[in-house]
Tab-separated table of C-alpha atoms and ligand atoms in Angstrom:
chain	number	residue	atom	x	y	z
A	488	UNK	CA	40.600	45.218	115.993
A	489	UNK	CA	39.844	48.763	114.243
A	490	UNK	CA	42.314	49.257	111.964
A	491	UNK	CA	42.758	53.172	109.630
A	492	UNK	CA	43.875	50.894	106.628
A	493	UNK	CA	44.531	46.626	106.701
A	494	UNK	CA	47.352	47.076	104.180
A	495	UNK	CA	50.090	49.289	102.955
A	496	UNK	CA	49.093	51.129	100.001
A	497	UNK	CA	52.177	52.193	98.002
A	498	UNK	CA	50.138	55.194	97.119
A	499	UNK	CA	50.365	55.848	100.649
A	500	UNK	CA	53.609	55.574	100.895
A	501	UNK	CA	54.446	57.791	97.719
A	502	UNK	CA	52.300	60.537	99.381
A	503	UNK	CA	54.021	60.714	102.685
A	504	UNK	CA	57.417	60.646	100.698
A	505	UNK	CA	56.195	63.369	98.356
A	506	UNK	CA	54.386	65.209	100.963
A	507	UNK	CA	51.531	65.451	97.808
A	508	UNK	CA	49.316	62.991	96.420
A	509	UNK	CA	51.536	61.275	93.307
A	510	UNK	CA	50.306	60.138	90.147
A	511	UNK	CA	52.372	57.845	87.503
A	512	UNK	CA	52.083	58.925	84.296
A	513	UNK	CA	52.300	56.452	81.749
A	514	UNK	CA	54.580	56.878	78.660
A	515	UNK	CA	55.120	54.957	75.465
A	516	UNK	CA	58.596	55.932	75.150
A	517	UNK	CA	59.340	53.804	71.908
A	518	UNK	CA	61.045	50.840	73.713
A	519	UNK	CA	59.958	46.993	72.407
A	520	UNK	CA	60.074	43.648	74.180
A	521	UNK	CA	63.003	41.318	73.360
A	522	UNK	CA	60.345	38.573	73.403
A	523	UNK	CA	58.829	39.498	70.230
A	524	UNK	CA	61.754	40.257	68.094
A	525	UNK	CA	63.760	37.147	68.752
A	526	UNK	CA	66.721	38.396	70.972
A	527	UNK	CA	64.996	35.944	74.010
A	528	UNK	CA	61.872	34.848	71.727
A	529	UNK	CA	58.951	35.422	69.373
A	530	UNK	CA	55.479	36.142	69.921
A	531	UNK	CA	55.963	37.540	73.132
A	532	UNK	CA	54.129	35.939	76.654
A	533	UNK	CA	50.570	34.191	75.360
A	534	UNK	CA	48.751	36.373	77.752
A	535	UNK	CA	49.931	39.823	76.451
A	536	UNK	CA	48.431	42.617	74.627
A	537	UNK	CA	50.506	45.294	74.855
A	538	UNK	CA	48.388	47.974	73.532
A	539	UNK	CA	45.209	46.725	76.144
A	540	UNK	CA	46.846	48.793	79.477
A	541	UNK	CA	48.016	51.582	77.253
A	542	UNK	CA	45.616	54.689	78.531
A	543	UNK	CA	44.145	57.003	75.403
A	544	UNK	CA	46.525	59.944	76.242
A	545	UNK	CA	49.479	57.465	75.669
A	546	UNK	CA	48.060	55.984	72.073
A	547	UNK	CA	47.770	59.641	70.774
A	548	UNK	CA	49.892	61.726	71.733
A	549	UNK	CA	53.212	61.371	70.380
A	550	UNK	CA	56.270	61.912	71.738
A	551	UNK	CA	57.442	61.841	75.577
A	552	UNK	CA	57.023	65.526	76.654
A	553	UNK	CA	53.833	65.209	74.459
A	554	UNK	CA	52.852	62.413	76.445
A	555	UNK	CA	53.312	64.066	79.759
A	556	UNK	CA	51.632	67.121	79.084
A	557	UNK	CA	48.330	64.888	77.282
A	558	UNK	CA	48.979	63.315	80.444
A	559	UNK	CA	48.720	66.187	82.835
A	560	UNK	CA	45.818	67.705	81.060
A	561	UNK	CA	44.269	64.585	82.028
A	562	UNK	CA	44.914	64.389	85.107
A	563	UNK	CA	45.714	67.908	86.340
A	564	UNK	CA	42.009	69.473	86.723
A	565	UNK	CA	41.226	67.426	89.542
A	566	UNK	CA	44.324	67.572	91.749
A	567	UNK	CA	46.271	70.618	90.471
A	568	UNK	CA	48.829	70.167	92.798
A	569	UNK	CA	49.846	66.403	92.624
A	570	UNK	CA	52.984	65.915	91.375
A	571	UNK	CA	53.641	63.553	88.701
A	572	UNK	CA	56.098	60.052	87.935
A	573	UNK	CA	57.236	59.124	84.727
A	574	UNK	CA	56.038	55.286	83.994
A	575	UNK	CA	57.393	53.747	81.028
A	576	UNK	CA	55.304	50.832	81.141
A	577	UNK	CA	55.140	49.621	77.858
A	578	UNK	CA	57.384	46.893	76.609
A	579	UNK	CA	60.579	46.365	78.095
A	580	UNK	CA	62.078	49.976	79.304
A	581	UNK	CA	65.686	48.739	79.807
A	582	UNK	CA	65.581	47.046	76.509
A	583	UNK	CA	67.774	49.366	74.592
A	584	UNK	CA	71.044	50.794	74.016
A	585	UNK	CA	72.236	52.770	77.219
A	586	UNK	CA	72.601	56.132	75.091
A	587	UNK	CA	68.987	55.362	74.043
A	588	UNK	CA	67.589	54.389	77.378
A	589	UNK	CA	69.604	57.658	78.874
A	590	UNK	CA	68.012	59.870	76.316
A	591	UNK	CA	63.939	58.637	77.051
A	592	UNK	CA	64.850	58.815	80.926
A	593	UNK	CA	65.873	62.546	80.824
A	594	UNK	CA	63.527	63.215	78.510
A	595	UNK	CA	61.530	62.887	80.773
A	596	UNK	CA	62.863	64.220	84.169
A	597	UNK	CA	63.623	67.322	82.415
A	598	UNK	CA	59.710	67.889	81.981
A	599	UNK	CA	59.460	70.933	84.954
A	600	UNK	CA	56.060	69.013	86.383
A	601	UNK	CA	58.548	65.458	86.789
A	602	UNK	CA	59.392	64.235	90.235
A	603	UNK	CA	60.936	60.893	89.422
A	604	UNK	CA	60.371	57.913	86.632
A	605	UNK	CA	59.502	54.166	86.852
A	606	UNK	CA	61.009	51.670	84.133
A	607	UNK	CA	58.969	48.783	83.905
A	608	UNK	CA	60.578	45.631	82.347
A	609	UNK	CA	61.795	42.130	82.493
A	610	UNK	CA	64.063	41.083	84.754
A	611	UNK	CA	66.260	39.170	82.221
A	612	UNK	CA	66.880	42.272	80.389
A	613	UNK	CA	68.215	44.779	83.072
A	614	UNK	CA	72.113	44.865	83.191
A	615	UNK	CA	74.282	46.251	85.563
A	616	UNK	CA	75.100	49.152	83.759
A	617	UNK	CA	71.640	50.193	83.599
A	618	UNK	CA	71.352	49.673	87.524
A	619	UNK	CA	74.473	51.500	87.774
A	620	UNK	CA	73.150	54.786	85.335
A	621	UNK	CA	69.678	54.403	87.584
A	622	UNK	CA	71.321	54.309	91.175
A	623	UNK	CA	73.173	57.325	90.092
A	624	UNK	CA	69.967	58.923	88.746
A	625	UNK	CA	68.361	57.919	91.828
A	626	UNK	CA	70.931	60.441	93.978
A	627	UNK	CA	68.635	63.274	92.946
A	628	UNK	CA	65.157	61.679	92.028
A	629	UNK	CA	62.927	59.005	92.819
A	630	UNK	CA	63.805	56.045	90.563
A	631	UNK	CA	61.750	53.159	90.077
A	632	UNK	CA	62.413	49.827	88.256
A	633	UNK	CA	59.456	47.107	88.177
A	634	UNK	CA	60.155	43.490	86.846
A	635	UNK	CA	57.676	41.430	85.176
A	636	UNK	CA	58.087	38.109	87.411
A	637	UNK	CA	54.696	37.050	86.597
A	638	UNK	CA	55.266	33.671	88.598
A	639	UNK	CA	57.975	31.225	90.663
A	640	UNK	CA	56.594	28.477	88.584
A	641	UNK	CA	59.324	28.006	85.908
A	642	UNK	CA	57.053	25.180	84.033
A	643	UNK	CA	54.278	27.925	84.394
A	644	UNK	CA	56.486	30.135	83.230
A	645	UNK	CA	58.014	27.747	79.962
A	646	UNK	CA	54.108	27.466	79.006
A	647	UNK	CA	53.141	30.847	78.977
A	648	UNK	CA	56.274	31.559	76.887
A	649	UNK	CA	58.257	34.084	79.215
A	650	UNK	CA	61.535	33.024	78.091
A	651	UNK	CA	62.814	33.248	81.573
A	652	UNK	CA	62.632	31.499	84.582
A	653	UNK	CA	61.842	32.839	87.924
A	654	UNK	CA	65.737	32.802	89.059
A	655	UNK	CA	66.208	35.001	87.026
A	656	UNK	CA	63.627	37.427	88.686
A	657	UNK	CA	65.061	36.716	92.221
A	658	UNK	CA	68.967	37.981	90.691
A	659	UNK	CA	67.284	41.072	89.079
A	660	UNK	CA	65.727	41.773	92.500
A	661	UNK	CA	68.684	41.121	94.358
A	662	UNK	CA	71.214	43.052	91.893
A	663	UNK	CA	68.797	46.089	91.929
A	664	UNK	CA	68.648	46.102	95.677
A	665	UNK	CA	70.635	48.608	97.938
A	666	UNK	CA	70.891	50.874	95.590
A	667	UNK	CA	68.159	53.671	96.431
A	668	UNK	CA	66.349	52.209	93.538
A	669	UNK	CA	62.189	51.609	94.649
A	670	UNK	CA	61.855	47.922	93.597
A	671	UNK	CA	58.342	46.239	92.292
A	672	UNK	CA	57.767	42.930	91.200
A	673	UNK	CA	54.742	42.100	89.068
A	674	UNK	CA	52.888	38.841	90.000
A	675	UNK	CA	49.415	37.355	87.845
A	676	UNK	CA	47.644	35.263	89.817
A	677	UNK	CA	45.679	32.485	88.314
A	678	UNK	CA	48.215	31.783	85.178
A	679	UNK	CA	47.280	27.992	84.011
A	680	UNK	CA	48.742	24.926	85.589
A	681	UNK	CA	49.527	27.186	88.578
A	682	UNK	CA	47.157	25.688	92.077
A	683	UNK	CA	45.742	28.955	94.196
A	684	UNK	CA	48.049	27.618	96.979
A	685	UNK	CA	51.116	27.674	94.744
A	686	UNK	CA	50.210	31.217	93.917
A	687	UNK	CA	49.930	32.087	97.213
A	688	UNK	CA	53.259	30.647	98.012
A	689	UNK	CA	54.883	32.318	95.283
A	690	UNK	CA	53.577	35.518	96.282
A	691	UNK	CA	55.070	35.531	99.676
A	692	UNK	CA	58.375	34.253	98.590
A	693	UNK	CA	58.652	37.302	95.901
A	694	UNK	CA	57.633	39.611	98.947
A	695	UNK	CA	59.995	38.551	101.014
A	696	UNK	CA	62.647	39.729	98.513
A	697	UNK	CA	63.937	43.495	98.810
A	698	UNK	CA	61.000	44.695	97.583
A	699	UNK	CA	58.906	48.024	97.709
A	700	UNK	CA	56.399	47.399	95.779
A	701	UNK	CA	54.126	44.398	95.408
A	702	UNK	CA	51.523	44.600	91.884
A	703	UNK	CA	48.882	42.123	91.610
A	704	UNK	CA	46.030	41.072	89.577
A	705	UNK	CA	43.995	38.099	88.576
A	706	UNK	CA	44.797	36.608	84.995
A	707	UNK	CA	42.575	38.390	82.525
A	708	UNK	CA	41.881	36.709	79.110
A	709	UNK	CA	42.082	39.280	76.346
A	710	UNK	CA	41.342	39.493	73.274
A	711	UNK	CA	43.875	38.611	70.200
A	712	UNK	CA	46.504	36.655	72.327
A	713	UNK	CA	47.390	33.265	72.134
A	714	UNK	CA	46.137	32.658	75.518
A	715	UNK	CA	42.889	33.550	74.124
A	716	UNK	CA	42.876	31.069	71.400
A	717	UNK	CA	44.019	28.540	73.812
A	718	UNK	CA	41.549	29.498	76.177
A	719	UNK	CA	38.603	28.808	73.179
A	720	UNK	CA	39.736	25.562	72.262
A	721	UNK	CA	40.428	24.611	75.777
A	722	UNK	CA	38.842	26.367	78.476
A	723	UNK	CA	38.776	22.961	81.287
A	724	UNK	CA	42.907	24.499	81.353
A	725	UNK	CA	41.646	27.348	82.936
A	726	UNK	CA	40.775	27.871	86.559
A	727	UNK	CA	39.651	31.527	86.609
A	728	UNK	CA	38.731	33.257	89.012
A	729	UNK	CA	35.214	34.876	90.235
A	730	UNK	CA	35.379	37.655	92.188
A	731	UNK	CA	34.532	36.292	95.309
A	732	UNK	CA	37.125	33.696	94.742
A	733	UNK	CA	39.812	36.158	94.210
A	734	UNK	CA	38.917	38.456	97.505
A	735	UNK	CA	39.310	35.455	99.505
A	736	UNK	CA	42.353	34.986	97.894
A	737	UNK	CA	43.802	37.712	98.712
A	738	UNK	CA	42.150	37.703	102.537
A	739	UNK	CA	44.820	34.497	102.161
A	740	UNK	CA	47.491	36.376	100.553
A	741	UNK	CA	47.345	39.794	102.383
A	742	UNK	CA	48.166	38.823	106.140
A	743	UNK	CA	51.578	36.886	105.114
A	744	UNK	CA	52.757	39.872	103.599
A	745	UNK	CA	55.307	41.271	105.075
A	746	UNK	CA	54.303	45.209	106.297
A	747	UNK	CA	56.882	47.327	104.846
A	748	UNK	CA	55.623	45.615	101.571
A	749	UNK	CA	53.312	48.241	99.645
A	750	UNK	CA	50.583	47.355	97.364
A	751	UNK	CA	49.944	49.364	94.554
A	752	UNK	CA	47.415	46.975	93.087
A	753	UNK	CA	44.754	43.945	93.494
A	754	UNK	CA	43.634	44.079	89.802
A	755	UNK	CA	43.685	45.150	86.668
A	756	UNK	CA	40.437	45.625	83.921
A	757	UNK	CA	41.302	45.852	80.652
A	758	UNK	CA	39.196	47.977	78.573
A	759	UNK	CA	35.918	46.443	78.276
A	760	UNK	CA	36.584	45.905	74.110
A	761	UNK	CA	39.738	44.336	75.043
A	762	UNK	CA	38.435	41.592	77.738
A	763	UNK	CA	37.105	37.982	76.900
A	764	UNK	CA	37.321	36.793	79.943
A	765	UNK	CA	36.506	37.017	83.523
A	766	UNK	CA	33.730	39.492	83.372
A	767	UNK	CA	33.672	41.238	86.676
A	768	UNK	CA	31.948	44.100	85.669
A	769	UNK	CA	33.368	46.183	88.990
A	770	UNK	CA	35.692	49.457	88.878
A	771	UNK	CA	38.961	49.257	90.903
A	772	UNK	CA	37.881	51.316	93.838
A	773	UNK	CA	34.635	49.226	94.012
A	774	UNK	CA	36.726	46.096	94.469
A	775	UNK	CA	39.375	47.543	97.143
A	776	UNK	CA	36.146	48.238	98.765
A	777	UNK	CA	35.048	44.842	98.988
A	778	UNK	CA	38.691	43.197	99.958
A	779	UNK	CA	38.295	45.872	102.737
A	780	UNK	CA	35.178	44.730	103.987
A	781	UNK	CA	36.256	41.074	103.705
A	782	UNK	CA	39.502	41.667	106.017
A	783	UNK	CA	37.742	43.537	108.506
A	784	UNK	CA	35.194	40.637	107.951
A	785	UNK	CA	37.699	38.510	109.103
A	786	UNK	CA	39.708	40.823	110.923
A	787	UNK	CA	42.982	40.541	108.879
A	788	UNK	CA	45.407	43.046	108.087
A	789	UNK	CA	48.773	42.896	106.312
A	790	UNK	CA	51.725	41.519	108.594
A	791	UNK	CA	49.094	39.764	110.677
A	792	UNK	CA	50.376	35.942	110.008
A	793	UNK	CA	54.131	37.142	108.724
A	794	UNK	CA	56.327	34.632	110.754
A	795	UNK	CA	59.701	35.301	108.357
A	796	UNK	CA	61.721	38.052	109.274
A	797	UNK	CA	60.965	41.413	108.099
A	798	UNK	CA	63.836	42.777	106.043
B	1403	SF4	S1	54.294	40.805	78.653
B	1403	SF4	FE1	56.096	42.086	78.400
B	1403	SF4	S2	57.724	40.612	77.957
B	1403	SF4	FE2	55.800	39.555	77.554
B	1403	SF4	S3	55.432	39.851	75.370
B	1403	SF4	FE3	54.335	41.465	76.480
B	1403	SF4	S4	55.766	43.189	76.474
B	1403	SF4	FE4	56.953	41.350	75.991
């Protein structure tokens, strides 16, 4: 079958909603993570690093509007006419008071080169009254919350130290749906004492939540974390993956998705400095590349084995 594209690309989707091509800008707005300071727990998830998916413009340059125009500079000489999302991906961007939160949020969206602004955080940490302030906000801009599920597995969960359990994801979904709000759940595939089929599973049960946006990637071990000293001592815990293991994985993964389900990512690399473990040595495009070769390999495409109803 020839196919344009085997699965939905959120980026896609941004563009055609935009009428431009969209790029998220990613802010360190000040917020921290309630499981480092002891509101939900201390030392935060074993696999995280905060500071290794922070980009250089981010680290440096200060405040938010200082962010977004570092930001732009970067980004702005090769697509002058993009248009640009606030992401406040670090920590947990709902984790604060709601005068505070309110502040960073217009902040941003009064920056004149702001379309709209995603809030990345944990699903146990996003009240009502910040869905209400963000489904008004989302009247007049696009609005975009994505929750950390990580995985369905709530003993998975308990050992990487989430300090939540996945029902709590599936009530953060469900509370921020029908509300104009675009909704992304966060998945890492390959977390210890989770099976490749239970990963699978869990996958397809998040996207068959009310969900836009679907982000994946395969469990990195980096540097500094406790899942890193764990992993020394005892790497026969770890099943990760090799490349090749993961694009078949996904060839799995990608035809029980339901269609109006977007990807906006496969994988992640953290900075070379950053990354013990799995060494893939492969750039993002070079590896959507490959998982398109392998569907049309196999002549897959997203949708292609959904047999749940599509919401
Ligand atoms: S992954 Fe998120 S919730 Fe977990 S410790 Fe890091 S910032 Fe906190």
């Amino acid at each position: 079958m020839e196919l344009k594209r085997r699965y939905t690309n959120f980026s896609d989707k941004l563009k055609e909603l935009f009428g431009a091509r969209v790029q998220k800008l990613s802010i360190d707005a000040g917020f921290t993570c309630p499981n480092r300071d002891g509101r939900v727990g201390v030392g935060g998830c074993t696999f995280c690093d905060n500071s290794s998916f922070s980009p250089d413009y981010c680290r440096t340059a200060g405040g938010i509007t200082e962010q977004i125009d570092a930001g732009i500079t970067f980004f702005g000489s090769k697509y002058p006419n993009q248009k640009y999302l606030a992401y406040f991906q670090n920590y947990s961007a709902t984790y604060a008071p709601m005068s505070v939160i309110k502040a960073r949020v217009e902040e941003a969206l009064s920056h004149p080169k702001i379309s709209g602004i995603v809030l990345g955080t944990r699903p146990d940490i996003c009240p009502d009254e910040v869905l209400d302030y963000l489904e008004e906000l989302a009247k007049g801009c696009y609005v975009g919350v994505e929750f950390g599920v990580e995985s369905t597995n709530n003993a998975v969960l308990k050992s990487v130290n989430r300090g939540h359990d996945y029902e709590v994801s599936e009530d953060a979904i469900l509370r921020a749906s029908g509300r104009g709000i675009y909704i992304g759940a966060h998945l890492i595939i390959g977390l210890p004492g989770e099976s490749q089929e239970e990963a699978l599973q869990g996958a397809i049960k998040v996207a068959n939540l009310p969900i836009d946006v679907l982000k994946l990637h395969q469990l990195q071990i980096i540097k500094n974390t406790r899942m890193c000293d764990e992993f020394k001592a005892s790497p026969e815990n770890f099943e990760l993956f090799t490349m090749e293991g993961y694009l078949e994985f996904l060839a799995k993964l990608i035809p029980m998705i339901p269609a109006n389900v977007g990807f906006e990512r496969f994988v992640n690399q953290v900075p070379p400095g950053y990354l013990v473990a799995p060494k893939w040595g492969i750039k993002n495009h070079e590896f959507t590349a490959k998982l398109d070769k392998i569907l049309e390999k196999y002549d897959l495409w997203q949708g292609k084995f959904t047999n749940m109803p599509q919401k």
